[in-house]
PDB file of C-alpha atoms and ligand atoms in Angstrom:
ATOM      1  CA  MET A   1      81.074 -10.781 -37.976  1.00 94.00           C
ATOM      2  CA  ARG A   2      82.777 -10.995 -34.605  1.00 96.00           C
ATOM      3  CA  LEU A   3      82.278  -7.904 -32.449  1.00 97.00           C
ATOM      4  CA  LEU A   4      84.005  -6.967 -29.222  1.00 98.00           C
ATOM      5  CA  VAL A   5      81.487  -5.081 -27.050  1.00 98.00           C
ATOM      6  CA  ILE A   6      82.809  -3.034 -24.137  1.00 98.00           C
ATOM      7  CA  SER A   7      81.580  -0.265 -21.845  1.00 98.00           C
ATOM      8  CA  ASP A   8      82.433   1.704 -18.720  1.00 98.00           C
ATOM      9  CA  ILE A   9      86.207   1.485 -18.975  1.00 98.00           C
ATOM     10  CA  HIS A  10      86.529   4.345 -16.490  1.00 98.00           C
ATOM     11  CA  GLY A  11      90.207   5.112 -16.887  1.00 98.00           C
ATOM     12  CA  ASN A  12      91.258   1.564 -16.034  1.00 98.00           C
ATOM     13  CA  LEU A  13      93.867   0.886 -18.723  1.00 98.00           C
ATOM     14  CA  THR A  14      95.160  -2.249 -16.982  1.00 98.00           C
ATOM     15  CA  ALA A  15      91.708  -3.856 -17.126  1.00 98.00           C
ATOM     16  CA  LEU A  16      91.170  -2.698 -20.725  1.00 98.00           C
ATOM     17  CA  ASN A  17      94.453  -4.248 -21.853  1.00 98.00           C
ATOM     18  CA  ARG A  18      93.555  -7.561 -20.185  1.00 98.00           C
ATOM     19  CA  VAL A  19      90.177  -7.535 -21.988  1.00 98.00           C
ATOM     20  CA  LEU A  20      91.881  -6.856 -25.322  1.00 98.00           C
ATOM     21  CA  ASP A  21      94.318  -9.728 -24.653  1.00 97.00           C
ATOM     22  CA  SER A  22      91.547 -12.132 -23.581  1.00 96.00           C
ATOM     23  CA  SER A  23      88.866 -11.465 -26.161  1.00 93.00           C
ATOM     24  CA  GLY A  24      90.547 -12.831 -29.294  1.00 91.00           C
ATOM     25  CA  GLY A  25      90.291 -11.326 -32.773  1.00 91.00           C
ATOM     26  CA  TYR A  26      87.307  -9.242 -33.869  1.00 95.00           C
ATOM     27  CA  ASP A  27      86.102  -7.268 -36.875  1.00 96.00           C
ATOM     28  CA  LEU A  28      84.867  -4.232 -34.949  1.00 97.00           C
ATOM     29  CA  ALA A  29      84.929  -2.960 -31.371  1.00 98.00           C
ATOM     30  CA  ILE A  30      81.773  -1.276 -30.020  1.00 98.00           C
ATOM     31  CA  CYS A  31      82.035   0.911 -26.921  1.00 98.00           C
ATOM     32  CA  ALA A  32      78.953   2.064 -24.989  1.00 98.00           C
ATOM     33  CA  GLY A  33      80.690   4.979 -23.256  1.00 98.00           C
ATOM     34  CA  ASP A  34      82.279   6.105 -19.980  1.00 98.00           C
ATOM     35  CA  ILE A  35      85.860   5.805 -21.133  1.00 98.00           C
ATOM     36  CA  VAL A  36      86.895   8.201 -18.356  1.00 98.00           C
ATOM     37  CA  GLY A  37      85.828   8.851 -14.751  1.00 95.00           C
ATOM     38  CA  TYR A  38      87.019   7.036 -11.567  1.00 96.00           C
ATOM     39  CA  GLY A  39      90.284   5.344 -12.677  1.00 97.00           C
ATOM     40  CA  PRO A  40      93.956   6.357 -12.911  1.00 98.00           C
ATOM     41  CA  ASN A  41      94.551   6.450 -16.709  1.00 98.00           C
ATOM     42  CA  PRO A  42      91.787   8.382 -18.479  1.00 98.00           C
ATOM     43  CA  GLY A  43      93.985   9.856 -21.240  1.00 98.00           C
ATOM     44  CA  GLU A  44      95.571   6.493 -22.024  1.00 98.00           C
ATOM     45  CA  CYS A  45      92.111   4.915 -22.252  1.00 98.00           C
ATOM     46  CA  VAL A  46      90.921   7.634 -24.664  1.00 98.00           C
ATOM     47  CA  ASP A  47      93.975   6.963 -26.841  1.00 98.00           C
ATOM     48  CA  ALA A  48      93.394   3.200 -26.679  1.00 98.00           C
ATOM     49  CA  ILE A  49      89.735   3.457 -27.779  1.00 98.00           C
ATOM     50  CA  LYS A  50      90.708   5.914 -30.526  1.00 97.00           C
ATOM     51  CA  GLY A  51      93.386   3.457 -31.635  1.00 96.00           C
ATOM     52  CA  LEU A  52      90.858   0.624 -31.861  1.00 95.00           C
ATOM     53  CA  HIS A  53      88.691   2.757 -34.209  1.00 94.00           C
ATOM     54  CA  ALA A  54      85.802   1.605 -32.044  1.00 96.00           C
ATOM     55  CA  ALA A  55      82.208   2.578 -32.775  1.00 98.00           C
ATOM     56  CA  CYS A  56      81.724   4.588 -29.590  1.00 98.00           C
ATOM     57  CA  VAL A  57      79.040   6.690 -27.897  1.00 98.00           C
ATOM     58  CA  THR A  58      79.577   9.151 -25.060  1.00 97.00           C
ATOM     59  CA  GLY A  59      78.814   8.325 -21.435  1.00 97.00           C
ATOM     60  CA  ASN A  60      77.771  10.721 -18.689  1.00 96.00           C
ATOM     61  CA  HIS A  61      81.329  10.810 -17.288  1.00 96.00           C
ATOM     62  CA  ASP A  62      82.778  11.474 -20.758  1.00 97.00           C
ATOM     63  CA  ALA A  63      80.304  14.322 -21.297  1.00 96.00           C
ATOM     64  CA  GLU A  64      81.014  15.818 -17.881  1.00 96.00           C
ATOM     65  CA  VAL A  65      84.825  15.571 -18.166  1.00 96.00           C
ATOM     66  CA  ALA A  66      84.667  17.038 -21.689  1.00 95.00           C
ATOM     67  CA  GLY A  67      83.020  20.101 -20.199  1.00 85.00           C
ATOM     68  CA  GLY A  68      79.341  19.695 -20.921  1.00 72.00           C
ATOM     69  CA  GLU A  69      76.453  19.462 -18.532  1.00 76.00           C
ATOM     70  CA  SER A  70      76.645  18.114 -14.976  1.00 82.00           C
ATOM     71  CA  PHE A  71      74.930  14.825 -14.148  1.00 83.00           C
ATOM     72  CA  GLY A  72      74.855  15.192 -10.365  1.00 78.00           C
ATOM     73  CA  ALA A  73      77.661  12.728  -9.607  1.00 82.00           C
ATOM     74  CA  ASN A  74      78.342  11.848  -5.941  1.00 90.00           C
ATOM     75  CA  PRO A  75      81.261  13.624  -4.171  1.00 92.00           C
ATOM     76  CA  ALA A  76      83.900  10.936  -4.923  1.00 94.00           C
ATOM     77  CA  ALA A  77      82.877  10.712  -8.595  1.00 93.00           C
ATOM     78  CA  SER A  78      82.865  14.523  -8.854  1.00 92.00           C
ATOM     79  CA  GLN A  79      86.375  14.692  -7.391  1.00 93.00           C
ATOM     80  CA  ALA A  80      87.554  12.120  -9.975  1.00 93.00           C
ATOM     81  CA  ILE A  81      85.910  14.159 -12.753  1.00 93.00           C
ATOM     82  CA  ARG A  82      87.821  17.283 -11.638  1.00 93.00           C
ATOM     83  CA  ILE A  83      91.118  15.331 -11.578  1.00 94.00           C
ATOM     84  CA  HIS A  84      90.414  13.784 -14.997  1.00 95.00           C
ATOM     85  CA  LYS A  85      89.785  17.207 -16.526  1.00 94.00           C
ATOM     86  CA  ARG A  86      93.376  18.066 -15.577  1.00 95.00           C
ATOM     87  CA  LEU A  87      94.827  14.746 -16.768  1.00 96.00           C
ATOM     88  CA  LEU A  88      93.439  14.925 -20.336  1.00 97.00           C
ATOM     89  CA  SER A  89      95.185  16.766 -23.153  1.00 97.00           C
ATOM     90  CA  THR A  90      93.265  19.320 -25.229  1.00 97.00           C
ATOM     91  CA  GLN A  91      93.087  16.813 -28.082  1.00 97.00           C
ATOM     92  CA  GLN A  92      91.791  14.006 -25.851  1.00 98.00           C
ATOM     93  CA  THR A  93      89.104  16.320 -24.427  1.00 97.00           C
ATOM     94  CA  ALA A  94      88.079  17.457 -27.913  1.00 97.00           C
ATOM     95  CA  TRP A  95      87.813  13.837 -29.103  1.00 97.00           C
ATOM     96  CA  LEU A  96      85.599  12.959 -26.110  1.00 97.00           C
ATOM     97  CA  ARG A  97      83.417  16.011 -26.753  1.00 96.00           C
ATOM     98  CA  GLY A  98      82.851  14.843 -30.323  1.00 97.00           C
ATOM     99  CA  LEU A  99      81.379  11.452 -29.360  1.00 97.00           C
ATOM    100  CA  PRO A 100      77.692  10.999 -30.294  1.00 97.00           C
ATOM    101  CA  ARG A 101      74.915  10.124 -27.828  1.00 97.00           C
ATOM    102  CA  ARG A 102      73.544   7.397 -30.075  1.00 97.00           C
ATOM    103  CA  LEU A 103      74.917   5.248 -32.844  1.00 98.00           C
ATOM    104  CA  GLU A 104      73.209   3.016 -35.340  1.00 98.00           C
ATOM    105  CA  LEU A 105      75.156   0.311 -37.139  1.00 97.00           C
ATOM    106  CA  ASP A 106      74.287  -2.171 -39.858  1.00 95.00           C
ATOM    107  CA  LEU A 107      76.399  -5.258 -39.229  1.00 93.00           C
ATOM    108  CA  ALA A 108      75.951  -7.453 -42.284  1.00 89.00           C
ATOM    109  CA  GLY A 109      72.164  -6.998 -42.114  1.00 91.00           C
ATOM    110  CA  VAL A 110      71.825  -6.982 -38.309  1.00 96.00           C
ATOM    111  CA  LYS A 111      70.728  -3.519 -37.140  1.00 97.00           C
ATOM    112  CA  VAL A 112      72.329  -2.405 -33.897  1.00 98.00           C
ATOM    113  CA  ALA A 113      71.682   0.734 -31.819  1.00 98.00           C
ATOM    114  CA  VAL A 114      74.167   1.824 -29.144  1.00 98.00           C
ATOM    115  CA  PHE A 115      73.461   4.092 -26.143  1.00 98.00           C
ATOM    116  CA  HIS A 116      75.197   4.579 -22.815  1.00 98.00           C
ATOM    117  CA  GLY A 117      72.088   4.715 -20.600  1.00 98.00           C
ATOM    118  CA  SER A 118      68.917   4.058 -22.587  1.00 98.00           C
ATOM    119  CA  PRO A 119      67.273   4.981 -25.902  1.00 98.00           C
ATOM    120  CA  VAL A 120      64.980   7.383 -24.014  1.00 97.00           C
ATOM    121  CA  GLN A 121      67.600   9.115 -21.854  1.00 96.00           C
ATOM    122  CA  PRO A 122      71.009   8.220 -23.314  1.00 96.00           C
ATOM    123  CA  LEU A 123      73.051   9.809 -20.525  1.00 95.00           C
ATOM    124  CA  ARG A 124      70.796   9.479 -17.490  1.00 93.00           C
ATOM    125  CA  GLU A 125      68.605   6.383 -17.375  1.00 96.00           C
ATOM    126  CA  TYR A 126      69.907   3.196 -15.729  1.00 96.00           C
ATOM    127  CA  VAL A 127      68.526   0.032 -17.319  1.00 97.00           C
ATOM    128  CA  PHE A 128      69.314  -2.649 -14.738  1.00 97.00           C
ATOM    129  CA  PRO A 129      68.810  -6.319 -15.695  1.00 96.00           C
ATOM    130  CA  HIS A 130      65.286  -6.364 -14.233  1.00 96.00           C
ATOM    131  CA  ASP A 131      64.372  -3.178 -16.173  1.00 96.00           C
ATOM    132  CA  ALA A 132      65.861  -4.609 -19.356  1.00 96.00           C
ATOM    133  CA  ARG A 133      63.479  -7.584 -19.154  1.00 96.00           C
ATOM    134  CA  MET A 134      60.507  -5.236 -18.617  1.00 96.00           C
ATOM    135  CA  LEU A 135      61.469  -2.638 -21.240  1.00 97.00           C
ATOM    136  CA  ALA A 136      63.152  -4.710 -23.972  1.00 98.00           C
ATOM    137  CA  ASP A 137      60.233  -4.734 -26.420  1.00 98.00           C
ATOM    138  CA  HIS A 138      59.441  -1.053 -25.822  1.00 98.00           C
ATOM    139  CA  PHE A 139      63.050  -0.052 -26.506  1.00 98.00           C
ATOM    140  CA  LEU A 140      63.348  -2.318 -29.572  1.00 98.00           C
ATOM    141  CA  GLU A 141      60.172  -0.799 -31.021  1.00 98.00           C
ATOM    142  CA  LEU A 142      61.514   2.712 -30.372  1.00 97.00           C
ATOM    143  CA  THR A 143      64.835   2.074 -32.135  1.00 98.00           C
ATOM    144  CA  GLY A 144      63.517  -0.261 -34.831  1.00 97.00           C
ATOM    145  CA  THR A 145      66.716  -2.305 -34.527  1.00 97.00           C
ATOM    146  CA  ASP A 146      67.439  -5.991 -33.899  1.00 97.00           C
ATOM    147  CA  VAL A 147      69.934  -5.316 -31.122  1.00 98.00           C
ATOM    148  CA  ILE A 148      70.363  -2.556 -28.531  1.00 98.00           C
ATOM    149  CA  ILE A 149      73.689  -2.229 -26.728  1.00 98.00           C
ATOM    150  CA  LEU A 150      73.688  -0.359 -23.407  1.00 98.00           C
ATOM    151  CA  GLY A 151      76.153   0.363 -20.585  1.00 98.00           C
ATOM    152  CA  HIS A 152      75.940   2.636 -17.496  1.00 98.00           C
ATOM    153  CA  THR A 153      74.791   0.068 -14.897  1.00 98.00           C
ATOM    154  CA  HIS A 154      78.149  -1.781 -14.779  1.00 98.00           C
ATOM    155  CA  MET A 155      76.147  -5.025 -14.721  1.00 98.00           C
ATOM    156  CA  PRO A 156      76.337  -7.508 -17.602  1.00 98.00           C
ATOM    157  CA  CYS A 157      72.952  -8.507 -18.987  1.00 97.00           C
ATOM    158  CA  GLU A 158      71.544 -10.267 -22.035  1.00 98.00           C
ATOM    159  CA  VAL A 159      67.785 -10.177 -22.650  1.00 98.00           C
ATOM    160  CA  ARG A 160      66.175 -11.819 -25.678  1.00 97.00           C
ATOM    161  CA  THR A 161      62.587 -11.435 -26.827  1.00 97.00           C
ATOM    162  CA  GLU A 162      60.837 -12.165 -30.121  1.00 96.00           C
ATOM    163  CA  LYS A 163      61.653  -8.585 -31.148  1.00 96.00           C
ATOM    164  CA  GLY A 164      65.385  -8.785 -30.533  1.00 97.00           C
ATOM    165  CA  LEU A 165      68.225  -8.542 -28.075  1.00 97.00           C
ATOM    166  CA  ILE A 166      69.265  -6.100 -25.351  1.00 98.00           C
ATOM    167  CA  LEU A 167      72.924  -6.487 -24.394  1.00 98.00           C
ATOM    168  CA  ASN A 168      74.935  -4.810 -21.664  1.00 98.00           C
ATOM    169  CA  PRO A 169      78.543  -6.067 -21.608  1.00 98.00           C
ATOM    170  CA  GLY A 170      79.074  -4.930 -17.997  1.00 98.00           C
ATOM    171  CA  SER A 171      81.991  -2.726 -17.012  1.00 98.00           C
ATOM    172  CA  VAL A 172      85.619  -3.153 -18.024  1.00 98.00           C
ATOM    173  CA  GLY A 173      87.023  -0.860 -15.378  1.00 98.00           C
ATOM    174  CA  GLN A 174      84.622  -0.893 -12.418  1.00 98.00           C
ATOM    175  CA  PRO A 175      82.258  -3.915 -12.345  1.00 98.00           C
ATOM    176  CA  ARG A 176      79.351  -3.683  -9.889  1.00 97.00           C
ATOM    177  CA  ASP A 177      77.835  -7.170 -10.063  1.00 97.00           C
ATOM    178  CA  GLY A 178      79.959  -8.565  -7.243  1.00 97.00           C
ATOM    179  CA  ASP A 179      82.620 -10.019  -9.558  1.00 98.00           C
ATOM    180  CA  PRO A 180      85.722  -7.782  -9.581  1.00 98.00           C
ATOM    181  CA  ARG A 181      87.038  -9.148 -12.894  1.00 98.00           C
ATOM    182  CA  ALA A 182      86.788  -6.907 -15.981  1.00 98.00           C
ATOM    183  CA  SER A 183      83.583  -7.631 -17.917  1.00 98.00           C
ATOM    184  CA  TYR A 184      83.080  -7.600 -21.708  1.00 98.00           C
ATOM    185  CA  ALA A 185      81.025  -9.325 -24.396  1.00 98.00           C
ATOM    186  CA  VAL A 186      81.759 -10.927 -27.736  1.00 98.00           C
ATOM    187  CA  MET A 187      78.870 -10.839 -30.209  1.00 97.00           C
ATOM    188  CA  GLU A 188      78.960 -13.025 -33.308  1.00 96.00           C
ATOM    189  CA  THR A 189      76.517 -12.481 -36.143  1.00 94.00           C
ATOM    190  CA  SER A 190      75.843 -14.904 -38.959  1.00 90.00           C
ATOM    191  CA  GLY A 191      72.810 -14.139 -41.087  1.00 86.00           C
ATOM    192  CA  ASP A 192      70.031 -13.168 -38.637  1.00 86.00           C
ATOM    193  CA  ASP A 193      71.623 -15.200 -35.863  1.00 92.00           C
ATOM    194  CA  VAL A 194      73.367 -13.339 -33.025  1.00 95.00           C
ATOM    195  CA  GLU A 195      75.420 -15.269 -30.457  1.00 97.00           C
ATOM    196  CA  VAL A 196      76.644 -13.553 -27.292  1.00 98.00           C
ATOM    197  CA  THR A 197      79.360 -14.592 -24.878  1.00 97.00           C
ATOM    198  CA  ILE A 198      80.014 -12.574 -21.725  1.00 98.00           C
ATOM    199  CA  GLY A 199      83.698 -12.770 -20.775  1.00 98.00           C
ATOM    200  CA  ARG A 200      85.525 -11.890 -17.565  1.00 98.00           C
ATOM    201  CA  ALA A 201      89.229 -11.064 -17.318  1.00 98.00           C
ATOM    202  CA  GLU A 202      91.292 -10.919 -14.140  1.00 98.00           C
ATOM    203  CA  TYR A 203      93.652  -7.996 -13.819  1.00 98.00           C
ATOM    204  CA  ASP A 204      96.094  -6.537 -11.286  1.00 98.00           C
ATOM    205  CA  ILE A 205      93.768  -4.539  -9.012  1.00 98.00           C
ATOM    206  CA  ASP A 206      96.652  -3.722  -6.602  1.00 98.00           C
ATOM    207  CA  LEU A 207      98.481  -1.938  -9.411  1.00 98.00           C
ATOM    208  CA  VAL A 208      95.418   0.087 -10.425  1.00 98.00           C
ATOM    209  CA  ALA A 209      94.563   0.975  -6.811  1.00 98.00           C
ATOM    210  CA  SER A 210      98.130   2.180  -6.139  1.00 98.00           C
ATOM    211  CA  ARG A 211      98.078   4.334  -9.298  1.00 98.00           C
ATOM    212  CA  MET A 212      94.772   5.819  -8.156  1.00 98.00           C
ATOM    213  CA  ARG A 213      96.297   6.768  -4.792  1.00 97.00           C
ATOM    214  CA  GLU A 214      99.331   8.317  -6.547  1.00 97.00           C
ATOM    215  CA  ARG A 215      96.985  10.497  -8.581  1.00 96.00           C
ATOM    216  CA  GLY A 216      95.013  11.612  -5.535  1.00 96.00           C
ATOM    217  CA  LEU A 217      91.793   9.823  -6.536  1.00 97.00           C
ATOM    218  CA  PRO A 218      89.406   9.039  -3.644  1.00 96.00           C
ATOM    219  CA  GLU A 219      90.255   5.897  -1.640  1.00 96.00           C
ATOM    220  CA  VAL A 220      86.648   4.716  -1.810  1.00 96.00           C
ATOM    221  CA  LEU A 221      86.975   4.399  -5.602  1.00 97.00           C
ATOM    222  CA  ALA A 222      90.138   2.282  -5.332  1.00 97.00           C
ATOM    223  CA  ASN A 223      88.647   0.116  -2.622  1.00 97.00           C
ATOM    224  CA  ARG A 224      85.456  -0.765  -4.484  1.00 97.00           C
ATOM    225  CA  LEU A 225      87.457  -2.374  -7.312  1.00 98.00           C
ATOM    226  CA  TYR A 226      88.339  -5.276  -4.953  1.00 98.00           C
ATOM    227  CA  HIS A 227      84.683  -5.977  -4.256  1.00 97.00           C
ATOM    228  CA  GLY A 228      83.222  -5.468  -7.715  1.00 97.00           C
ATOM    229  CA  ARG A 229      80.579  -3.204  -6.165  1.00 94.00           C
TER     230      ARG A 229
HETATM  231 ZN1   ZN B 301      79.918   4.163 -15.819  1.00 51.60          ZN
END
């Protein structure tokens, strides 16, 4: 099977479309959450992920925009969350609210668990690349799966141990690893074998930044897209 793995789209439809154009064909899309928050097109991104019939978990921004608990976002992120609540239709909000916090998939015999943050705290814990190396075996034992897909850090990461694989595809809409290009992963399974390729796609940041200004989103959020931080 060929899987497109994406996360942290954050309302950046332009970046999402470039990823979909660049990634080639796939059997299933997997999304590790944060479809909304930060960017100019949250509703369009919800519709796009719905349209892909992606296997998708909720992120902290999705949960907060859909009206659940607060995750203590910083002032700029909180302002974007308030704006996104207004931009979404009732149906888009209801769809977001219905997303699960964890997913388990059986991909032709390869067991995969999907969380936004971590298996322990799906909406709160950040598993940065260094943490992923330390915690991989612990997490794989907890889930009992061969693969764990995470998002939330906006940093791509692939960690392999004898027990399995931890994969974070990085962020489509707001990368934070110093590379401003949209980040995604393609995972190919054949038998027990799992191959991963991290891909990066350039997109028109000027266009996205100008749309963010039009919608009154904080300048700091537009500006960081240029730096990938
Ligand atoms: Zn995020």
